[in-house]
Every structure is written in structure tokens, then in C-alpha cells.
Short mmCIF file of C-alpha atoms and ligand atoms in Angstrom, two decimals:
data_model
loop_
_atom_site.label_atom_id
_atom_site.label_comp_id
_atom_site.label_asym_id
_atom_site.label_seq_id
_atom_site.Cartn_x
_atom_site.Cartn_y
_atom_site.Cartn_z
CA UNK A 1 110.01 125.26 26.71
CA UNK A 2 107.77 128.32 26.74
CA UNK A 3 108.38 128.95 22.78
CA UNK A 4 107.07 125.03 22.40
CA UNK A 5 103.82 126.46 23.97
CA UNK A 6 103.43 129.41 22.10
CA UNK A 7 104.21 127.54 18.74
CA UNK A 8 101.96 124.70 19.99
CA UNK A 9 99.03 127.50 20.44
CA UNK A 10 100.02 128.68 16.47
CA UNK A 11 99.72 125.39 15.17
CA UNK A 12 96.76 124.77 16.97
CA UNK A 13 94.99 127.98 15.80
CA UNK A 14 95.78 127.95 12.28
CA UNK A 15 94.58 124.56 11.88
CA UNK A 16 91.23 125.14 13.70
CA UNK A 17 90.77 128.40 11.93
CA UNK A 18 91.74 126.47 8.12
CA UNK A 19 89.38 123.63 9.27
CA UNK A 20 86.52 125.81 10.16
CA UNK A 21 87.24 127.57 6.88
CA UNK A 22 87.23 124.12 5.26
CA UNK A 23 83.89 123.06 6.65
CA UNK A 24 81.71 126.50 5.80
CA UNK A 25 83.44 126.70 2.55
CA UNK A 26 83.18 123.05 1.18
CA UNK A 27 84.50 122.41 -2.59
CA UNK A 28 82.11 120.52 -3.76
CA UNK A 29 82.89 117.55 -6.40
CA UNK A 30 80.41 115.05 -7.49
CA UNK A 31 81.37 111.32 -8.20
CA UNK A 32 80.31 111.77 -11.95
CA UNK A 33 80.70 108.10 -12.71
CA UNK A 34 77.74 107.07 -10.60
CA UNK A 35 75.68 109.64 -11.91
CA UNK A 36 73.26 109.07 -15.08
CA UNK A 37 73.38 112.98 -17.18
CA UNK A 38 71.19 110.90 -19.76
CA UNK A 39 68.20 111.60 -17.05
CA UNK A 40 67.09 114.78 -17.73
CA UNK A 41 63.85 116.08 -16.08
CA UNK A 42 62.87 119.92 -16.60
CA UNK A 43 59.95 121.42 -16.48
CA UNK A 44 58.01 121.61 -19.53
CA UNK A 45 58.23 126.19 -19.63
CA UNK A 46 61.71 125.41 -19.58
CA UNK A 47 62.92 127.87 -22.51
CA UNK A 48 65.97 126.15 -24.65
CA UNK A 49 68.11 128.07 -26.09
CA UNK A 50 71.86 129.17 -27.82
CA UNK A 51 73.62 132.53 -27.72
CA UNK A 52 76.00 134.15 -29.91
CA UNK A 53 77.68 137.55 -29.74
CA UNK A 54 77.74 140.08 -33.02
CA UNK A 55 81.10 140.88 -33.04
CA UNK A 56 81.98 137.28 -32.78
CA UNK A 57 79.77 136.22 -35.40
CA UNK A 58 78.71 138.66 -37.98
CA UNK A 59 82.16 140.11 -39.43
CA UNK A 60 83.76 143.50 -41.01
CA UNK A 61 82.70 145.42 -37.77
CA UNK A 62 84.60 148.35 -37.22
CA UNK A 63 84.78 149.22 -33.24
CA UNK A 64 87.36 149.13 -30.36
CA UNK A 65 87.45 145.29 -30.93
CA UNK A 66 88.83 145.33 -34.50
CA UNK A 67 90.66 148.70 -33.63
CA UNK A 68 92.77 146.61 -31.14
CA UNK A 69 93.20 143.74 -33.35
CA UNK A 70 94.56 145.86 -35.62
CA UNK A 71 96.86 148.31 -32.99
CA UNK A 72 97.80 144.82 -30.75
CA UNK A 73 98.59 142.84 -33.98
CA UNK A 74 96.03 140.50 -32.97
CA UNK A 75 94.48 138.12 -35.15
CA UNK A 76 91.64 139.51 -37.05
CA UNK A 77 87.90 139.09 -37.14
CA UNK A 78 87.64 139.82 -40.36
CA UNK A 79 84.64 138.09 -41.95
CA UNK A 80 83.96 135.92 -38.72
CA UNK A 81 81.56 133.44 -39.75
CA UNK A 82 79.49 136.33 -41.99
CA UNK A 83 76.73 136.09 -40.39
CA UNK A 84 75.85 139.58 -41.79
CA UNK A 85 75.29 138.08 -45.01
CA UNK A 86 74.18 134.48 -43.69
CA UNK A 87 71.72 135.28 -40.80
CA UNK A 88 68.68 133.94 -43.20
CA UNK A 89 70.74 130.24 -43.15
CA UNK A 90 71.70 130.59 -39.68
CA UNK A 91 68.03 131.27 -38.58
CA UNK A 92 67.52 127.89 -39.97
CA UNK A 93 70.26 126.31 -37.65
CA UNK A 94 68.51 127.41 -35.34
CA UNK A 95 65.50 125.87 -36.23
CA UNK A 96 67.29 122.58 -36.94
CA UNK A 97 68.33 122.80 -33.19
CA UNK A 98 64.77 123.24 -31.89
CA UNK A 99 65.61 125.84 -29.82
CA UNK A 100 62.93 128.06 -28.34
CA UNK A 101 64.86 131.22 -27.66
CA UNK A 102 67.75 132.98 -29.59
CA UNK A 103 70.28 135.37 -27.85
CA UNK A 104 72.06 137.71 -29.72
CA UNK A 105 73.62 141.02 -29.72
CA UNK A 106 72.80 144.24 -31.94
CA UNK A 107 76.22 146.15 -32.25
CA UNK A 108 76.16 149.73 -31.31
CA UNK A 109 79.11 150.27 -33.65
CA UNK A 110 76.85 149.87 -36.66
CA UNK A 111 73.53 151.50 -35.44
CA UNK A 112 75.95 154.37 -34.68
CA UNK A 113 78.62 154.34 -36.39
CA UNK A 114 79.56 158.16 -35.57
CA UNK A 115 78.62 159.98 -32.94
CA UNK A 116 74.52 161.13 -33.54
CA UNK A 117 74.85 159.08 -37.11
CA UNK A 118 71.95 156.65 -37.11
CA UNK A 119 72.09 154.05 -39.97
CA UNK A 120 68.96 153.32 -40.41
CA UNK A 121 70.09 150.27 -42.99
CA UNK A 122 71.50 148.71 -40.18
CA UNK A 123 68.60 149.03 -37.75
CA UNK A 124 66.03 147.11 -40.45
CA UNK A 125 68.59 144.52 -40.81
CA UNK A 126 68.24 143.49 -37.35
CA UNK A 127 64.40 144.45 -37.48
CA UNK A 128 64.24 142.09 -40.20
CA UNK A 129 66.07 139.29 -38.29
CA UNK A 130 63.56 139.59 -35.40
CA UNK A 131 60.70 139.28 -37.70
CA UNK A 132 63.14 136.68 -39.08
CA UNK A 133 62.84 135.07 -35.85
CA UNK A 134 59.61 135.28 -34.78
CA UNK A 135 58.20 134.31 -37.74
CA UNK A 136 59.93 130.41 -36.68
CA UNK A 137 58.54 131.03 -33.08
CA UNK A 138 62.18 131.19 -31.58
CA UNK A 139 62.21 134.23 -28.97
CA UNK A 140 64.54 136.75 -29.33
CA UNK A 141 67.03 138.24 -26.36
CA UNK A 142 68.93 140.65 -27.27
CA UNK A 143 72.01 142.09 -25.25
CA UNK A 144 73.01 145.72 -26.08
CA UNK A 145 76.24 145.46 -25.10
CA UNK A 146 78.22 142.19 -25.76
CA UNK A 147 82.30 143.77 -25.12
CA UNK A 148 82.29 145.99 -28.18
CA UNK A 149 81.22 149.49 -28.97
CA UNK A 150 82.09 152.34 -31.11
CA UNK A 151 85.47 153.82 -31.75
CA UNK A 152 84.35 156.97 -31.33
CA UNK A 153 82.79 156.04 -27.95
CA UNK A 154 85.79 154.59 -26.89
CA UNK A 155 88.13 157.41 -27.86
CA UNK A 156 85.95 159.46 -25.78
CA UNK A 157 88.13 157.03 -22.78
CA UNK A 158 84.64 154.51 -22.81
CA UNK A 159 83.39 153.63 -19.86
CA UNK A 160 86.37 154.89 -17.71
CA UNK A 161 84.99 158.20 -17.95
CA UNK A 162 81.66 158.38 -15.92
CA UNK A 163 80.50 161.08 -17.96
CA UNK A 164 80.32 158.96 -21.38
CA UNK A 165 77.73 157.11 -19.12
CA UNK A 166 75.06 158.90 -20.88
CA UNK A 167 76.06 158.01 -24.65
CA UNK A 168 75.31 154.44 -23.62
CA UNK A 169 71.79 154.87 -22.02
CA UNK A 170 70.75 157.62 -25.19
CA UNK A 171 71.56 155.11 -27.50
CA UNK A 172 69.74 152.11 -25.80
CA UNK A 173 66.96 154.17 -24.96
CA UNK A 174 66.49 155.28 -29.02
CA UNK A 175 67.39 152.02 -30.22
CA UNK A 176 64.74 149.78 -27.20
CA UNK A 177 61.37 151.53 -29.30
CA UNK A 178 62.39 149.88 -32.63
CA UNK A 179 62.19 146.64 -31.27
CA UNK A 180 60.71 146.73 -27.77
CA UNK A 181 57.07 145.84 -29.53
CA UNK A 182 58.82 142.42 -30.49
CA UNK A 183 61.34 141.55 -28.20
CA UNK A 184 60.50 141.33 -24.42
CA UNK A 185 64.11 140.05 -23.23
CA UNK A 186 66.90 141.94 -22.61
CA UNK A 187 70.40 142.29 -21.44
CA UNK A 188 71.83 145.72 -21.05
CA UNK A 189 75.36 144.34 -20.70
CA UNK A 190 76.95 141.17 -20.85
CA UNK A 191 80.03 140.15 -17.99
CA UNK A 192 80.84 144.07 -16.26
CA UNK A 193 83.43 141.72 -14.58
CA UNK A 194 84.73 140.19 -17.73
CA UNK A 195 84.73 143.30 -19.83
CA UNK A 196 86.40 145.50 -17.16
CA UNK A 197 89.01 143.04 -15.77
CA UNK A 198 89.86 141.79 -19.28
CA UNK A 199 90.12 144.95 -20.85
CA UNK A 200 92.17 147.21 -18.00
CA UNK A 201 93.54 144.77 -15.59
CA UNK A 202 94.63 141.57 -17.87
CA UNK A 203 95.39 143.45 -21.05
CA UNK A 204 93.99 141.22 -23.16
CA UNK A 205 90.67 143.03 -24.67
CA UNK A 206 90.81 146.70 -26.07
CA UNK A 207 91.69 148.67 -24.65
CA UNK A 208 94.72 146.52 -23.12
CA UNK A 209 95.53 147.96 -20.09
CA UNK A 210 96.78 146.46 -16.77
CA UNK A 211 95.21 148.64 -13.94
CA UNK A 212 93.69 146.85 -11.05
CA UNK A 213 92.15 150.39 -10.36
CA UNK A 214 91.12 151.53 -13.59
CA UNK A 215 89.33 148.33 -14.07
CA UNK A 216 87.76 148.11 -10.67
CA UNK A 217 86.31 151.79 -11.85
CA UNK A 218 85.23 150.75 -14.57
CA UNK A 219 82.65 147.27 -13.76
CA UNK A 220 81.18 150.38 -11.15
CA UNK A 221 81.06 152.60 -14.26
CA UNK A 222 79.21 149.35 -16.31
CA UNK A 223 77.39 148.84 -13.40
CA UNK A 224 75.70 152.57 -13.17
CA UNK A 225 75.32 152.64 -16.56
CA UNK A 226 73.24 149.09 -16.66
CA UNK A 227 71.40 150.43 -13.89
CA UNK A 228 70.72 154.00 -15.63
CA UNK A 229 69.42 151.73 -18.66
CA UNK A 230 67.39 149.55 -17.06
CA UNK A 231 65.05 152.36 -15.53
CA UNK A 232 64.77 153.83 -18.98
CA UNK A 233 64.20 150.88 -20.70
CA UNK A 234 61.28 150.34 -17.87
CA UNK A 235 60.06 153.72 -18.31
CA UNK A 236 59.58 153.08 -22.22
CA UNK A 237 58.09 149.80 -21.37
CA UNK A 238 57.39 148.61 -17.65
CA UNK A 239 56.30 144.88 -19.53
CA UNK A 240 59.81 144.21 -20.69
CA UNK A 241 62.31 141.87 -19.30
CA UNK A 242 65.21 143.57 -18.25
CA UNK A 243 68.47 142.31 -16.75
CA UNK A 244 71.91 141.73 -17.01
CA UNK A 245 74.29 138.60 -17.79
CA UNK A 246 76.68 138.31 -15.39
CA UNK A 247 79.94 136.01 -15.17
CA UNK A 248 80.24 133.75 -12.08
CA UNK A 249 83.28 132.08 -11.88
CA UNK A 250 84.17 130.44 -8.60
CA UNK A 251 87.30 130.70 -7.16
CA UNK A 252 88.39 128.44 -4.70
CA UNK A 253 91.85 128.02 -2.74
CA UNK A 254 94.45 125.97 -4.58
CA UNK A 255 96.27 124.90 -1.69
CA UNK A 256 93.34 124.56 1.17
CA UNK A 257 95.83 124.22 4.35
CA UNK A 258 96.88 127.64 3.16
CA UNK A 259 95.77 131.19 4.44
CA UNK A 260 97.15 133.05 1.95
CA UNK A 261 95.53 130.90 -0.66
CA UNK A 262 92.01 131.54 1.44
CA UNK A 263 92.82 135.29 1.49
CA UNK A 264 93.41 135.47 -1.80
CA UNK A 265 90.23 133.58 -2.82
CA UNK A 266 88.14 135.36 -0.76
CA UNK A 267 89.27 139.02 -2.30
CA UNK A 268 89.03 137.46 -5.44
CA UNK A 269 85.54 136.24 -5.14
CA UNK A 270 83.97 139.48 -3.61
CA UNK A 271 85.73 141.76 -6.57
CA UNK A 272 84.64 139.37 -9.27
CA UNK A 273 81.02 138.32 -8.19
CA UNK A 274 80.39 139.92 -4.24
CA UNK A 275 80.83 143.27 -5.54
CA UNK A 276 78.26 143.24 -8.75
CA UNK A 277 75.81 141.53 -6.36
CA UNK A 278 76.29 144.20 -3.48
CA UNK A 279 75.37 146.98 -6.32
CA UNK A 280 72.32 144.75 -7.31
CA UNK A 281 70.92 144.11 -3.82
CA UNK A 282 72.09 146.31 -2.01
CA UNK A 283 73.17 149.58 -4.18
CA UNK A 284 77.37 149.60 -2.82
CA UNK A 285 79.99 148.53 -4.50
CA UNK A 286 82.98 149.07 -3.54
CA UNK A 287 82.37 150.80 -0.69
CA UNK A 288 79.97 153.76 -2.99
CA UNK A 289 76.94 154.34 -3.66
CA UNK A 290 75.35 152.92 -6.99
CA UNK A 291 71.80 153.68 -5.55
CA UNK A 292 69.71 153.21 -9.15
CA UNK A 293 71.41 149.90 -9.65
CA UNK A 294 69.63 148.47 -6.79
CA UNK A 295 66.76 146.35 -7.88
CA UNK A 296 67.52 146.91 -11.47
CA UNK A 297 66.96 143.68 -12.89
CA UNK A 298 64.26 141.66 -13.30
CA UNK A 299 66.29 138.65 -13.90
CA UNK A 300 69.71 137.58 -13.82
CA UNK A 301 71.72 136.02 -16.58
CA UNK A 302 74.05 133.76 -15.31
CA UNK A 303 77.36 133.00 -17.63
CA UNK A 304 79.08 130.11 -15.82
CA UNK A 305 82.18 128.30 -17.44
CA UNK A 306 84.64 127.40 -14.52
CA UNK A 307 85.85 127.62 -11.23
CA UNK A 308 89.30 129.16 -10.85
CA UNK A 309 92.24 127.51 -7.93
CA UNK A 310 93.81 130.67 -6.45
CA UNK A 311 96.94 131.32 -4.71
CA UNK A 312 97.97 134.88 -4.42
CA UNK A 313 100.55 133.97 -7.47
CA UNK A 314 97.69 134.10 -9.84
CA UNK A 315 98.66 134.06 -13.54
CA UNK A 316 98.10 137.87 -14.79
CA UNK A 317 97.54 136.22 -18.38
CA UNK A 318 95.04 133.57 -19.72
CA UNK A 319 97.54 132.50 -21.77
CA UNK A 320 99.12 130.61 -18.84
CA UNK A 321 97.53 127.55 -17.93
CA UNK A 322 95.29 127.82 -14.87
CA UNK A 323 95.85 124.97 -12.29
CA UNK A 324 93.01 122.20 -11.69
CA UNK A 325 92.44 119.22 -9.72
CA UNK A 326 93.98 115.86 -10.45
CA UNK A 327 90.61 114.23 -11.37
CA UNK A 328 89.74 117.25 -13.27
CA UNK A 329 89.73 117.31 -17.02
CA UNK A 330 91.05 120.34 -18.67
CA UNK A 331 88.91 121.90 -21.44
CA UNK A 332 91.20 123.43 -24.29
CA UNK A 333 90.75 127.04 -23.18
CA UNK A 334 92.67 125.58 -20.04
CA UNK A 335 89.58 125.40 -17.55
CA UNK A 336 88.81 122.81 -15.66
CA UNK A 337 85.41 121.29 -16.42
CA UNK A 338 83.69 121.66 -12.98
CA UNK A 339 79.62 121.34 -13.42
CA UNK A 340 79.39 121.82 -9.32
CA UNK A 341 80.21 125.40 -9.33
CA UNK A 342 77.07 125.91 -11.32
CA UNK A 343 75.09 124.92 -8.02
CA UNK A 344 77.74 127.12 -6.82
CA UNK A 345 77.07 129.89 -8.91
CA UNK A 346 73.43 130.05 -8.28
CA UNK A 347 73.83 130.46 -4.39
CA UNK A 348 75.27 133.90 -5.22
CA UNK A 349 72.72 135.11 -7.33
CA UNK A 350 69.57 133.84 -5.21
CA UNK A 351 71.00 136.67 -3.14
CA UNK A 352 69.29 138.69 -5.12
CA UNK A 353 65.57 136.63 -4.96
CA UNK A 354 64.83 137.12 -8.61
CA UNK A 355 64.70 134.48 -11.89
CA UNK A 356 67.65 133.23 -13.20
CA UNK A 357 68.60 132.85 -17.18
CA UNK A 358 71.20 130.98 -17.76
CA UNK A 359 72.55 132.94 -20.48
CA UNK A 360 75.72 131.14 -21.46
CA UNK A 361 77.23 127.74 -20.74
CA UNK A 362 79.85 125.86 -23.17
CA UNK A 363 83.15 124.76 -24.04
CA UNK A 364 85.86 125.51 -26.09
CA UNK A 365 86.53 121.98 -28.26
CA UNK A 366 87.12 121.63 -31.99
CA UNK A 367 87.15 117.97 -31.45
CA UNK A 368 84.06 117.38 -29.93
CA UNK A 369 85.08 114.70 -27.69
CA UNK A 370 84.14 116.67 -23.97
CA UNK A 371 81.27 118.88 -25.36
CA UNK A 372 78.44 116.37 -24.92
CA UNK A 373 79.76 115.40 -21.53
CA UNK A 374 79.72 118.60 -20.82
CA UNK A 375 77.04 119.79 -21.58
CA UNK A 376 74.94 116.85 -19.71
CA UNK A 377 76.74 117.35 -16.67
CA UNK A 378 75.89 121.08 -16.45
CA UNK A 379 72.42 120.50 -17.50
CA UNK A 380 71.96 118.01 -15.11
CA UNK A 381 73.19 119.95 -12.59
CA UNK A 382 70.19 122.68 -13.28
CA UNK A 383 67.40 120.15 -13.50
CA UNK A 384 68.88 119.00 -10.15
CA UNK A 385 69.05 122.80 -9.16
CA UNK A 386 65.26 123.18 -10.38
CA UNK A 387 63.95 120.32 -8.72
CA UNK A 388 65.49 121.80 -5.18
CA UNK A 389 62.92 124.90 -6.11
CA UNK A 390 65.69 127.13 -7.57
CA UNK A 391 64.06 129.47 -10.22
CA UNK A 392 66.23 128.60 -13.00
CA UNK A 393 63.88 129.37 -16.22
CA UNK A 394 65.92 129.07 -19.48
CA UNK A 395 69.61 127.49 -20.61
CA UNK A 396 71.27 129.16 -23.64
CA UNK A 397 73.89 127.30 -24.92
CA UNK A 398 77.17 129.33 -25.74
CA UNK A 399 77.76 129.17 -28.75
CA UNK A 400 75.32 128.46 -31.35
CA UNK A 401 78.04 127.97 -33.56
CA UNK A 402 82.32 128.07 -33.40
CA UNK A 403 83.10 131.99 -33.94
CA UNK A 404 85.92 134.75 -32.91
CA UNK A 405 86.78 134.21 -29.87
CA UNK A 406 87.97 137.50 -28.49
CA UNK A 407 91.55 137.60 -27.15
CA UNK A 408 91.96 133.69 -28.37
CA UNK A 409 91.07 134.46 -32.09
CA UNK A 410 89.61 131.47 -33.73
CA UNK A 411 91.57 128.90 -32.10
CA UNK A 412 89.06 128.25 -29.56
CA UNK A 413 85.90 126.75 -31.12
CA UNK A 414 82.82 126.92 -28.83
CA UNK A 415 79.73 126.25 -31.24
CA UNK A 416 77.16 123.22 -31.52
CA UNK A 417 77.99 123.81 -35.34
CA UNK A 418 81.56 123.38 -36.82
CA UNK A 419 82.53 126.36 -39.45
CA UNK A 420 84.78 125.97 -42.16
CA UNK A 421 86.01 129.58 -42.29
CA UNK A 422 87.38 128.98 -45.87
CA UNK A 423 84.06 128.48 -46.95
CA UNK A 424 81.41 129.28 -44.29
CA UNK A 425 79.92 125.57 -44.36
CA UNK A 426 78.35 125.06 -40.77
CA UNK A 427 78.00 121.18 -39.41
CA UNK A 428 75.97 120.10 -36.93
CA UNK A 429 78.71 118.44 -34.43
CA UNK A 430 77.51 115.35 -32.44
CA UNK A 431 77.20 117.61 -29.49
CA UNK A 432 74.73 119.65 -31.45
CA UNK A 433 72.57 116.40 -32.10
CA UNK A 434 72.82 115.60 -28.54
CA UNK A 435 71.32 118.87 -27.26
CA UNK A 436 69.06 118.99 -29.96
CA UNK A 437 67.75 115.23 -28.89
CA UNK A 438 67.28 116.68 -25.38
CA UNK A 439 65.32 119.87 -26.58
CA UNK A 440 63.04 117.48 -28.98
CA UNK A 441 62.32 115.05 -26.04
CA UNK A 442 61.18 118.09 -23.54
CA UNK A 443 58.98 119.80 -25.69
CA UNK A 444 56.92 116.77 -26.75
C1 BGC B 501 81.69 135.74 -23.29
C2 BGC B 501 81.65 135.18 -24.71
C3 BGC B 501 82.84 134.27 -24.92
C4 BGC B 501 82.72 133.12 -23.95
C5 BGC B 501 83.75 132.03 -24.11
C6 BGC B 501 82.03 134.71 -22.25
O1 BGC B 501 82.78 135.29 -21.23
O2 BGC B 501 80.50 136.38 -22.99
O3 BGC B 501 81.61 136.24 -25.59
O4 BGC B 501 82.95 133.83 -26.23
O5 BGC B 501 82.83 133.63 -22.64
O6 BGC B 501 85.01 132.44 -23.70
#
């Protein structure tokens, strides 16, 4: 009878200790039918926006991205949606959208396209879309890192090696002057988690490996190296606004009666989002010391898409479909479409006590038919957000228009604008009208 006890006493602990875990860690779901997204209150500073990435967008770069394409037999960005050539009639976009900001990326791979070779061409191209951009009164972010780089810089081994470090913050620090009189926002690097993970754990950005380790090395490497930046970029100009963007995706447990799934959840959570906000606030990640990278932001970008169901029999691919909830709908890209974790999202980054951009937010859907729910829901849930007093000062819709979508190619269509990519002809999708309805009616 005494092994009745004793599995009595296991029963009993495992359940209080996966109830307890159930009650602190709540996964929160809101009953969407009852709620009206069509009321929209923000504050009238609230700064609208879209983003868009350059090697996504402006085709016939030549970096580790299209090096990989080619190497991987991946499908090629080729032209992408030429922005290159088209940035004058995508300006205008923008203005059709009424958008008050614009981020973008400059691409390192053209400014320097060999080690110490500074094209100069390139540099007044993008000096000539800020004035572009200005001149419509739409504010300019640019990130300086947005996944791709230089060949040469990544045959050097990238950011694995810590001593390439110091490419990255020479070139930021000569390209910041040329623009730093006209732009006032900026992101050093978009996703560390993203990038590293992607790129040396999943296999599926350049360079393709599938190292736990080696990517865990590098988002401390991206991490230094953002933090290296952002005191330069300070030094140059202490009245700039310097951060980072930074991927939160929530994981939760898939199964929640199960430990393992709660183990696995937990490690997952504190590598993808605990450890980039230890380095922030605290300088250790890890377990070392990033000491610069502590208080080196003056905002944070926040890139939310999804929350993630975990069991420790995670797919090691995107290209298997990620489990979701029964009520959940499924965005093409396989996410579920889960507005909460924004809230979510935002109680790991008030950690850090400092403004929040939201610098990317979307959905992959050629058809249009979830993209304007979507989009309500989320922005709801940040007017909600602001109203509770969180410092949420700008939303930058992801993408400006569909584009090359990394590992997924162009099957995956993000943008407020439709392209034809046999003929570059952008159309305003109904989603775009809606957000552009909501922009005109908060900055009456
Ligand atoms: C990246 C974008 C990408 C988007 C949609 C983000 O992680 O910053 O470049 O297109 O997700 O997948």
C-alpha cells in the first residue's frame, strides 16, 4: 500500500506544481467576437508608419543573401520589386498611405562593396531618398543592418568571429555623418535572435548552418557589436535616436499538463527574448559579460508576429507547420494569428523602462482575406496597451509592400501593396485602404 502513497504524493505534486505554473503563467486569449477593432483611440503623437528591408525590396544586391541563394539553390532575389530604380514611385505609396514615418534599410553590401571601397554613387542614392523623404514630411528610420551584409565581411566568418566586430561599428560610424543631420532614428540591427538562430541553428539563412552553439555565439556577438555602435553613434551625435529592433515571439507550452512542455518553453523563451534583455538591462547574457550593451538603447523596436506552442519535439525547420490552438486561425506562413502576445511581448521589454517602437507587425497573405483583421486586432491591442500607460510611441507596418521574403522566396506576400513581379505594378490591397483610413482619421 506504501507505493499507493508515494504515487499519491507524485500525482499530487506534479499537479500542484503544473497548476501553480498555470496560474503565474496564464495564456492569454481574448474573445475577439465581442470585441469592436473598428474603435481605435491613439494618441494624436502617435507616429504611423510601414517598414521594408533593402535586400527584400530593392534587387541585384550582391551579399551573403544572394551568395546563398545562389550556393543553396534557393530561389533568387533577383530584381525584387526594383525598388533601386522605383524608390521615386514608391515614395509616393507612401504618401498615398499617409504614413508619417518610413523604415528602411541602407545595405552595407553596396556602400562597401569591398573591403575599404566606398561607393560614393550609392551613398547619394540613399542621401537622395532621405531628402526624397523629407521633402513629403514622412520621417525616415533607418536600420543598418537588416540580415544581409557583404560577402567579403562574411567570408571573413561574419559575426562568428568577435574580431570582425569592428568592421561593423567602422562602417556605421563613417556611414551615421552622411545622414545623421537628417535622420534622427535608428536601428543598429534588426532581430540578433532571428538572424543568429536562422542563420546557424535552423539552416535556413546564409550562412546555413545548424549549431545551437555557434548561433547562441553569435546573437552575443550581434549583441556587442549593437552595443559598440550605439556608443559611437552617441558619441557622433548624443541627439539621435538609437536602438535596436528586436523579435519577441512568445512561446508557450503546447501541452500545459506537461513539464517537459513547460521546460522546454521556459529555455526557449529566456534564449530567444530573456537573454537579449539580460544584455540590455543588465549587461549578461549568457552567463558573460556584455558590459557596453547595457543601457544601449534609447528605445526598443519591437517585431512581434506570433506566439510559438512548444514541446521539446520542436520542428528544427519552418518549413514544418508549427502547431496552434483549435480556435486559432493559421496565417499562410503557418503562424497562428495571436494579437495577445503583443500585450505579451511588451511585458518583456518594459523590463528595460525605455520607449517602445513597434517596428514591424504583419502577415503573410496574397489573398487579403486575414490582413485587415489582423491588423485591427493588433492595433487594438496597442491602443489598449497605451491607454494602460504603456509607452508605445509608433506602429510600422511590415511590409509596405509584398517583397522577397528571405528563406520563403516570394511565396509569402506581406505588403499593404500587391506587386506584379512580371511587371512591377504595385496595388493598394483592401488592407492597405483600411490602414490608410485609420492613419487619415488620427491625424485629423
Ligand atoms: C524580418 C523581416 C521579414 C518578416 C516576415 C521579420 O523577422 O525582420 O525581414 O520579412 O519577419 O517574416
Amino acid at each position: 500500500m506504501q507505493w499507493l502513497l508515494v504515487i499519491g504524493i507524485i500525482v499530487l505534486l506534479y499537479s500542484s506544481l503544473v497548476g501553480l505554473l498555470n496560474i503565474l503563467f496564464p495564456e492569454k486569449h481574448l474573445d475577439w467576437d465581442n470585441i469592436n477593432t473598428d474603435v481605435l483611440n491613439f494618441p494624436e503623437t502617435f507616429t504611423w508608419g510601414v517598414a521594408t528591408a533593402a535586400h527584400q525590396i530593392e534587387g541585384h544586391n550582391v551579399n551573403n543573401w544572394t551568395q546563398f541563394e545562389d550556393r543553396e539553390n534557393k530561389e533568387s532575389s533577383g530584381s525584387a520589386c526594383d525598388h533601386w530604380n522605383r524608390w521615386q514611385d514608391d515614395h509616393n505609396l507612401l504618401v498615398e498611405l499617409g504614413v508619417s514615418s518610413y523604415r528602411f534599410s541602407i545595405e552595407w553590401s553596396r556602400i562597401e562593396p569591398n573591403q575599404g571601397d566606398w561607393n560614393e554613387d550609392a551613398i547619394q542614392v540613399y542621401s537622395d531618398m532621405i531628402d526624397s523623404l523629407i521633402s513629403k514630411g514622412i520621417e525616415p528610420m533607418i536600420t543598418l543592418h537588416h540580415f544581409s551584409h557583404p560577402i567579403w565581411f562574411e567570408e571573413k566568418g561574419g559575426f562568428y568571429q568577435q574580431q570582425n566586430i569592428s568592421y561593423f561599428v567602422d562602417y556605421c560610424s563613417r556611414i551615421f555623418p552622411y545622414f545623421s543631420d537628417r535622420v534622427n532614428k535608428w536601428c543598429t540591427v534588426n532581430e540578433p535572435d532571428v538572424f543568429s538562430i536562422m542563420g546557424y541553428h535552423m539552416g535556413m539563412f546564409p550562412p546555413g548552418l545548424r549549431s545551437p552553439l555557434k548561433a547562441i555565439r553569435v546573437m552575443k556577438n550581434v549583441m556587442v557589436a549593437h552595443g559598440e555602435v550605439y556608443h559611437r553613434l552617441k558619441h557622433l551625435n548624443p541627439n539621435s535616436y538609437v536602438g535596436l529592433a528586436k523579435n519577441v515571439t512568445i512561446f508557450d507550452p503546447y501541452r500545459r499538463w506537461n513539464l517537459l512542455h513547460w521546460l522546454t518553453t521556459f529555455a526557449l523563451n529566456y534564449i530567444w527574448n530573456g537573454a537579449i534583455i539580460s544584455a540590455l538591462s543588465r549587461g549578461k547574457m549568457y552567463g558573460k559579460s556584455v558590459t557596453k550593451v547595457k543601457n544601449s538603447a534609447d528605445f526598443i523596436g519591437l517585431n512581434y508576429y506570433t506566439h510559438v506552442l512548444t514541446s521539446p519535439f520542436l520542428p528544427q525547420t519552418t518549413e514544418i507547420d508549427l502547431p496552434s490552438r483549435s480556435h486559432e486561425t493559421v496565417t499562410e506562413f503557418g503562424y497562428p494569428m495571436y494579437a495577445e502576445g503583443l500585450e505579451r511581448a511588451t511585458k518583456w521589454l518594459n523590463k528595460l523602462a525605455i520607449p517602445i517602437e513597434i517596428t514591424e507587425n504583419g502577415v503573410a497573405d496574397g489573398e487579403d482575406s486575414l490582413r485587415p483583421t489582423h491588423l485591427k486586432r493588433h492595433l487594438w491591442v496597442i491602443a489598449d496597451l497605451i491607454a494602460k500607460g504603456v509607452d508605445i510611441r509608433s506602429y510600422y507596418h511590415w511590409s509596405l509592400m509584398d517583397n522577397f521574403e528571405w528563406a520563403e522566396g516570394y511565396s509569402m506576400r506581406f505588403g499593404l501593396y500587391h506587386v506584379d513581379y512580371e511587371n512591377q505594378q504595385r496595388t493598394l490591397r483592401n488592407s492597405g485602404k483600411t490602414y490608410q483610413q485609420i492613419i487619415s482619421r488620427h491625424n485629423k
